[in-house]
mmCIF file of C-alpha atoms in Angstrom:
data_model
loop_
_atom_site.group_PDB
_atom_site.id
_atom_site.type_symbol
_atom_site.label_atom_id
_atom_site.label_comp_id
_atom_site.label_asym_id
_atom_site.label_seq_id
_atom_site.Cartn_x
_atom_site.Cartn_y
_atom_site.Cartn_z
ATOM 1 C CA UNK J 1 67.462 21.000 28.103
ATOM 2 C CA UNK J 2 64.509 19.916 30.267
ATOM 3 C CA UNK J 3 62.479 21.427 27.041
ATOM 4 C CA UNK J 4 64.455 19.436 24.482
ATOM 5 C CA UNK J 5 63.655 16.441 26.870
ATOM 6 C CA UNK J 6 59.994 16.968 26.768
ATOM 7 C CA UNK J 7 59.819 17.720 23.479
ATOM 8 C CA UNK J 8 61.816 13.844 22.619
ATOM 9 C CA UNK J 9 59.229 12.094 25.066
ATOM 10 C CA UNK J 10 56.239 13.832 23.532
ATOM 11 C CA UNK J 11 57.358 12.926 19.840
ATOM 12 C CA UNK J 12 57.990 9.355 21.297
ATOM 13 C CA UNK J 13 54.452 9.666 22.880
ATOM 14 C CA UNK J 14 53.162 10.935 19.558
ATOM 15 C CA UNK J 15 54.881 8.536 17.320
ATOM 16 C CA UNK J 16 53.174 5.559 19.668
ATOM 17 C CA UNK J 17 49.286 6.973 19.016
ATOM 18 C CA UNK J 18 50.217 7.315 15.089
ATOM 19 C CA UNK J 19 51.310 4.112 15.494
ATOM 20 C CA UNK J 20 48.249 2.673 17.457
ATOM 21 C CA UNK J 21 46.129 4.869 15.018
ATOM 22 C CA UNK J 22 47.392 3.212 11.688
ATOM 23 C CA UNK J 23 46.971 -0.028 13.654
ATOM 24 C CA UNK J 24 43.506 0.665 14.384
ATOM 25 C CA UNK J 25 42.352 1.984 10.516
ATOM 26 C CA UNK J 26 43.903 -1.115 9.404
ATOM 27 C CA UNK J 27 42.031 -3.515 11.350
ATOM 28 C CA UNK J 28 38.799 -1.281 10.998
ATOM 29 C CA UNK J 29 39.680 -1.167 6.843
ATOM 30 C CA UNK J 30 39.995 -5.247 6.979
ATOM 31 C CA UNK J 31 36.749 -5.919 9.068
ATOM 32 C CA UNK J 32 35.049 -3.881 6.121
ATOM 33 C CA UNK J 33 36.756 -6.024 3.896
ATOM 34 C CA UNK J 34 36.017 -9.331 5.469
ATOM 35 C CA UNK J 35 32.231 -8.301 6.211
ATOM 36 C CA UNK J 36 31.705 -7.900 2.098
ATOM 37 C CA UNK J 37 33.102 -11.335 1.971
ATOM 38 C CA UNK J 38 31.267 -12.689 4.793
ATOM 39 C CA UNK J 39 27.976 -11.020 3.771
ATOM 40 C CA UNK J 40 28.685 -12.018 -0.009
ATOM 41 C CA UNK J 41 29.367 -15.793 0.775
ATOM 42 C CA UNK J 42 26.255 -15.680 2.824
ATOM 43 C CA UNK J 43 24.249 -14.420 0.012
ATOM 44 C CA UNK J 44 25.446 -17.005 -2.359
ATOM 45 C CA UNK J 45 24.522 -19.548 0.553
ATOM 46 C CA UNK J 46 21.038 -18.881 0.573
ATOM 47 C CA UNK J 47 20.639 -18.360 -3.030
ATOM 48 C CA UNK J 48 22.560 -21.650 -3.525
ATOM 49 C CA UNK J 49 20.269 -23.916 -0.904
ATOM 50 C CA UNK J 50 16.839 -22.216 -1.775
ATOM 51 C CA UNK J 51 17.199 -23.379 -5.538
ATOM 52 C CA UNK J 52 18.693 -26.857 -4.153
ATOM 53 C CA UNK J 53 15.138 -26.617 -1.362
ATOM 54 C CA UNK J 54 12.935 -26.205 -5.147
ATOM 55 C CA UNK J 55 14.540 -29.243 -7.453
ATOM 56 C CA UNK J 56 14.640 -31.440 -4.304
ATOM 57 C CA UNK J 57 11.145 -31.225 -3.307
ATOM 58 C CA UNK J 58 10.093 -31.894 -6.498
ATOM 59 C CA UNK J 59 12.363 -34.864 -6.581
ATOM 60 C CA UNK J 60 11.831 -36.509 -3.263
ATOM 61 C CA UNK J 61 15.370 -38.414 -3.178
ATOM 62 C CA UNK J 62 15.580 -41.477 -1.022
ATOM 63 C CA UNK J 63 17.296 -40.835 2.749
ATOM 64 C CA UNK J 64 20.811 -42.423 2.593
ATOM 65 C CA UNK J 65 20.350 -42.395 6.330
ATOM 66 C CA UNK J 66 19.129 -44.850 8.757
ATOM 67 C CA UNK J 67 18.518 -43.256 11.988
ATOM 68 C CA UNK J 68 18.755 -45.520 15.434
ATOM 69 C CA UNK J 69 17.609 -44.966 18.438
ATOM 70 C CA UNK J 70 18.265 -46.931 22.095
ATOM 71 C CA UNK J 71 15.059 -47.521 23.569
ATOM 72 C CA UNK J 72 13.392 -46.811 20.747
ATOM 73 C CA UNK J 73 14.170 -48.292 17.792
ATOM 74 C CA UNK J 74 15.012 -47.860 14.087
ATOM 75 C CA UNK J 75 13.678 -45.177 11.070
ATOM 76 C CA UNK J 76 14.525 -46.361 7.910
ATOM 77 C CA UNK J 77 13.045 -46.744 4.301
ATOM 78 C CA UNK J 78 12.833 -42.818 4.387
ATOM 79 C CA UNK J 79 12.636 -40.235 1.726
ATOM 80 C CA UNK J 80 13.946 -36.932 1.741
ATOM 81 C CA UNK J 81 10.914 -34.060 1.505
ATOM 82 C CA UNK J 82 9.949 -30.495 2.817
ATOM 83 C CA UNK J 83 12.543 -28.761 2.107
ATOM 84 C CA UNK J 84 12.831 -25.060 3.100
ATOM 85 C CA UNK J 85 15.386 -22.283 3.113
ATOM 86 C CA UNK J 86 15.040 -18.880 4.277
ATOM 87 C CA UNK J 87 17.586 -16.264 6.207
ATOM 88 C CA UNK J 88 17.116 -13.412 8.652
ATOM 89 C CA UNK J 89 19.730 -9.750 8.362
ATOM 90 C CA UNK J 90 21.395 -7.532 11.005
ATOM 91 C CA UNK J 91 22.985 -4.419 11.363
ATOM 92 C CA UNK J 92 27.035 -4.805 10.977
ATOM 93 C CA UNK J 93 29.018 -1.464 11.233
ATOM 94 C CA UNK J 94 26.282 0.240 9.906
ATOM 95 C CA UNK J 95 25.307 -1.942 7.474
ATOM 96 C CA UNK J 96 22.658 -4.423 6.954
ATOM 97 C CA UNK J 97 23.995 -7.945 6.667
ATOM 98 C CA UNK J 98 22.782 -11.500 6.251
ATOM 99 C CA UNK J 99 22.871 -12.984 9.778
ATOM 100 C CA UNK J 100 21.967 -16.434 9.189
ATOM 101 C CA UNK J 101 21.080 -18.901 6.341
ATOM 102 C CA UNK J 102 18.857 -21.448 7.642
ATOM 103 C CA UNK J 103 17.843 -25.001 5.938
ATOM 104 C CA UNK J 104 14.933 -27.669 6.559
ATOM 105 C CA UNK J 105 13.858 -30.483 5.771
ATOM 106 C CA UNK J 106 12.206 -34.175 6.711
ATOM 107 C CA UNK J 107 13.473 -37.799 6.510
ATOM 108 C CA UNK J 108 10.184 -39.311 6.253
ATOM 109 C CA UNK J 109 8.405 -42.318 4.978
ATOM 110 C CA UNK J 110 4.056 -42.931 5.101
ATOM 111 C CA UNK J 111 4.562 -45.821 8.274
ATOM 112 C CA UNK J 112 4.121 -45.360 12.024
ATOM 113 C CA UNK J 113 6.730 -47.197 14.913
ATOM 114 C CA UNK J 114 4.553 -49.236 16.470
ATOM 115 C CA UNK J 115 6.316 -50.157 20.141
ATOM 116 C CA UNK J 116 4.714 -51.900 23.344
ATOM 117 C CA UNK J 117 6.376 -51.258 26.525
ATOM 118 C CA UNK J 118 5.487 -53.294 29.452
ATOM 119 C CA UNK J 119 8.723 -52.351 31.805
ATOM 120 C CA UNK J 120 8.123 -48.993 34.017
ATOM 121 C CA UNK J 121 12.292 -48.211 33.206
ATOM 122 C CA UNK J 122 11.391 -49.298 29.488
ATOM 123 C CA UNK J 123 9.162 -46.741 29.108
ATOM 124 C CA UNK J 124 10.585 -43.788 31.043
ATOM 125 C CA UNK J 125 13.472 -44.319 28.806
ATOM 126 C CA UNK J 126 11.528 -44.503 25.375
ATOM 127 C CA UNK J 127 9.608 -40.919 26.683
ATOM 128 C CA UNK J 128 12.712 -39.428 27.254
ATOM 129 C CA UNK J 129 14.345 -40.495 24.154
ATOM 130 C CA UNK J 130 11.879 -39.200 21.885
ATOM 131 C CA UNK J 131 10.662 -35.939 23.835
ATOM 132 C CA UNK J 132 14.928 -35.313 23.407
ATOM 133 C CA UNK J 133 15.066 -35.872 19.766
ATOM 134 C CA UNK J 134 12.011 -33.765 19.273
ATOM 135 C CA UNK J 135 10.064 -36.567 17.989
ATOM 136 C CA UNK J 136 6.076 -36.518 17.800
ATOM 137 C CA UNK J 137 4.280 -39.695 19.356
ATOM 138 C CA UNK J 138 1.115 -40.964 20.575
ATOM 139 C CA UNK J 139 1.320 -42.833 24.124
ATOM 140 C CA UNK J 140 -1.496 -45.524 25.063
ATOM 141 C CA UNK J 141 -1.456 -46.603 28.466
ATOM 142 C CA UNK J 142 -3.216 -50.251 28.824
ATOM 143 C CA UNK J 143 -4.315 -50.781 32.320
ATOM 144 C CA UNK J 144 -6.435 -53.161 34.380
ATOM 145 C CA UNK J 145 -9.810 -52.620 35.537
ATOM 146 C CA UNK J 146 -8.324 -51.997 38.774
ATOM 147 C CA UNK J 147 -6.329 -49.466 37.276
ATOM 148 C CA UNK J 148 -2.763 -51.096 37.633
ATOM 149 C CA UNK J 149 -0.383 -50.209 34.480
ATOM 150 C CA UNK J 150 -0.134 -53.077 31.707
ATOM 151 C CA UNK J 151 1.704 -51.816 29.132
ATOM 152 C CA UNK J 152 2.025 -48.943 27.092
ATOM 153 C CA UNK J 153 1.475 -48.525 23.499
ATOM 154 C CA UNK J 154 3.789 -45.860 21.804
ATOM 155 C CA UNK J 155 2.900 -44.704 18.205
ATOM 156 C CA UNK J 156 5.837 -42.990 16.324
ATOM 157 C CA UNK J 157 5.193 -41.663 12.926
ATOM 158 C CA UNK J 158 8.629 -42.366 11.113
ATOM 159 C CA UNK J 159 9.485 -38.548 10.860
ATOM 160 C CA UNK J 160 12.924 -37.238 11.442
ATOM 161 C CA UNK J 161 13.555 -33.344 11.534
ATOM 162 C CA UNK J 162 17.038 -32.071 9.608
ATOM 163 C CA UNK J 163 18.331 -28.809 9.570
ATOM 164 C CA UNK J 164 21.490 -26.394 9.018
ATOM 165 C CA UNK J 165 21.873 -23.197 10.053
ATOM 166 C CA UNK J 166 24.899 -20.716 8.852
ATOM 167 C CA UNK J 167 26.301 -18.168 10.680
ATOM 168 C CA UNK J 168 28.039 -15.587 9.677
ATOM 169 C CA UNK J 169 30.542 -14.606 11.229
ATOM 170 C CA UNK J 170 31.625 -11.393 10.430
ATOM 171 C CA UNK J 171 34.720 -11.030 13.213
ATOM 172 C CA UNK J 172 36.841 -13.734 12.115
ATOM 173 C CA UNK J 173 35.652 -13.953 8.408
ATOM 174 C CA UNK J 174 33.947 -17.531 9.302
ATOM 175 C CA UNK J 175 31.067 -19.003 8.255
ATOM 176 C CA UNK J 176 29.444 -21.319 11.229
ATOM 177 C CA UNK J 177 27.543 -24.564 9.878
ATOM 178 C CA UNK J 178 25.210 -25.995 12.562
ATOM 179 C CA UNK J 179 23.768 -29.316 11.374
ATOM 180 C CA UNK J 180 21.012 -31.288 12.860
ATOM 181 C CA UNK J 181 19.894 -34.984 12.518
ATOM 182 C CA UNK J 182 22.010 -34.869 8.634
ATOM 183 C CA UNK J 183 23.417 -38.525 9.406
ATOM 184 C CA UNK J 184 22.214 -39.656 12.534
ATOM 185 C CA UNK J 185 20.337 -38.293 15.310
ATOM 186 C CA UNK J 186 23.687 -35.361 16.120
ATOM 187 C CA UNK J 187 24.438 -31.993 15.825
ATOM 188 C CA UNK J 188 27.527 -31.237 13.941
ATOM 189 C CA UNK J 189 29.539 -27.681 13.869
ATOM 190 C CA UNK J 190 31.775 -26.998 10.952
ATOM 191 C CA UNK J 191 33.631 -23.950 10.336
ATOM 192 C CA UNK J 192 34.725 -22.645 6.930
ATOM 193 C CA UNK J 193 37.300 -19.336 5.855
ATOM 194 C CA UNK J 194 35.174 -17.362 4.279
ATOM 195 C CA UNK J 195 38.039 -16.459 1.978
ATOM 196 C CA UNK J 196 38.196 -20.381 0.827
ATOM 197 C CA UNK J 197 34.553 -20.886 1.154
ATOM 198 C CA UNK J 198 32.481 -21.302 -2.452
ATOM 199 C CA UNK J 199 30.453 -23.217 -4.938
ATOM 200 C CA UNK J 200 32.652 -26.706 -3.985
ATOM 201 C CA UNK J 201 31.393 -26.656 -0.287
ATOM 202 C CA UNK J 202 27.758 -26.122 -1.523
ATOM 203 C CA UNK J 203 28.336 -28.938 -3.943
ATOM 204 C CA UNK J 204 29.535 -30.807 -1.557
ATOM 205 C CA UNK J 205 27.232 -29.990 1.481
ATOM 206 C CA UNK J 206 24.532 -31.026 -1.393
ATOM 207 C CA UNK J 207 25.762 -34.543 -1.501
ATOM 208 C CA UNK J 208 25.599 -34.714 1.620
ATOM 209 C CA UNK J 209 22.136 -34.394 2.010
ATOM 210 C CA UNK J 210 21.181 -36.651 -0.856
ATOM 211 C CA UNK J 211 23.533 -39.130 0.721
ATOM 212 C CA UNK J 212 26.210 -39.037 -2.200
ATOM 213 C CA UNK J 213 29.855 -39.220 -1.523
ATOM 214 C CA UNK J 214 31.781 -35.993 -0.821
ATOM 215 C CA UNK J 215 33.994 -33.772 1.014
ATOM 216 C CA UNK J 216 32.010 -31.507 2.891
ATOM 217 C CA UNK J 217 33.416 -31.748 6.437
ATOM 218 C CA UNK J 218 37.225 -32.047 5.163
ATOM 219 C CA UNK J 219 37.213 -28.833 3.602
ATOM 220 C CA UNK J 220 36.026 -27.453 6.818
ATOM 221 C CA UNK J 221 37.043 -27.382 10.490
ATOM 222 C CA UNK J 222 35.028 -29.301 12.744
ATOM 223 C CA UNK J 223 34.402 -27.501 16.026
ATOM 224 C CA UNK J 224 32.032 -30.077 17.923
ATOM 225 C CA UNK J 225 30.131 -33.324 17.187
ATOM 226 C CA UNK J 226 27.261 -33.628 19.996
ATOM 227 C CA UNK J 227 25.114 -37.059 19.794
#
């Protein structure tokens, strides 16, 4: 009896790691699955925004965008230009995977920003606006010959960095847009199924850019806006 006991608890104990063991191919035979899609979505990414990086630098759109700035001012009149895509791999279960798709370019035009600052608050909070956007400037401090502050003479080349990044992620079969200064001066995160994810987001994320109507963000989920 006591055997016949042990025996029924054993095959109950065995039937539980079978079960846990099926469980556990199955989730390791769909995380192969989704990392082919992930990793094949990712190549079609790059492949997708380095040909849109060669026609667009050769056509130097107009920037739909006007980008503001408190305490600073406003960029507009720009043109779209520099545009450069490239990626970087890792190791994934053994196998080497693209990582992240990365996209850059410039809203640009030829003028400077020309601002004179005569207010010490004014100016602390024009510095600290443009050294947080990641702006390049020139700053020309007028003083008196007894060396008390005038004003101050900040030169802004109208310059405004974009960029995207894409993540793959290969765990939940995502792919992770970052975007940077696209619109305005933000950072936007968008997710996208990989399984739904294909040549009418690119299209889309494309018009974007160029400033043309589209559907970019509703076909994905938007994690986090950040101004």
């Amino acid at each position: 009896t006591i055997s016949m006991i042990n025996m029924g608890f054993l095959d109950e104990l065995k039937s539980q790691a079978d079960s846990l063991t099926k469980e556990k191919q199955a989730y390791q035979t769909n995380l192969v699955a989704n990392a082919e899609l992930v990793d094949s979505r990712m190549r079609q990414t790059f492949s997708y925004l380095n040909d849109l990086c060669k026609q667009l630098d050769i056509i130097k759109p107009p920037s739909a965008q006007v980008f503001e700035l408190h305490g600073v001012g406003k960029f507009d009149q720009l043109m779209l230009v520099d545009f450069f895509a490239d990626y970087r791999k890792r190791k994934f279960k053994d196998t080497e995977v693209f990582d992240i798709v990365t996209l850059q370019f410039k809203h640009q035009s030829p003028h400077n920003l020309q601002l004179k600052k005569d207010m010490p608050h004014q100016i602390e909070l024009c510095e600290d606006a443009l050294w947080r956007h990641n702006l390049k400037f020139q700053r020309d401090d007028v003083r008196t010959e007894e060396g008390k502050m005038r004003w101050t003479q900040f030169t802004i080349p109208c310059s405004v960095n974009a960029e995207a990044s894409v993540q793959g992620d290969y765990e939940h079969a995502q792919l992770i847009f970052k975007l940077k200064n696209f619109e305005r001066f933000e950072t936007a995160t968008v997710a996208f199924q990989a399984a739904i994810f294909g040549e009418s987001v690119l299209e889309d994320f494309a018009k974007m850019i160029v400033g043309q109507p589209n559907r970019f963000l509703a076909q994905g989920q938007v994690l986090g806006i950040v101004g």
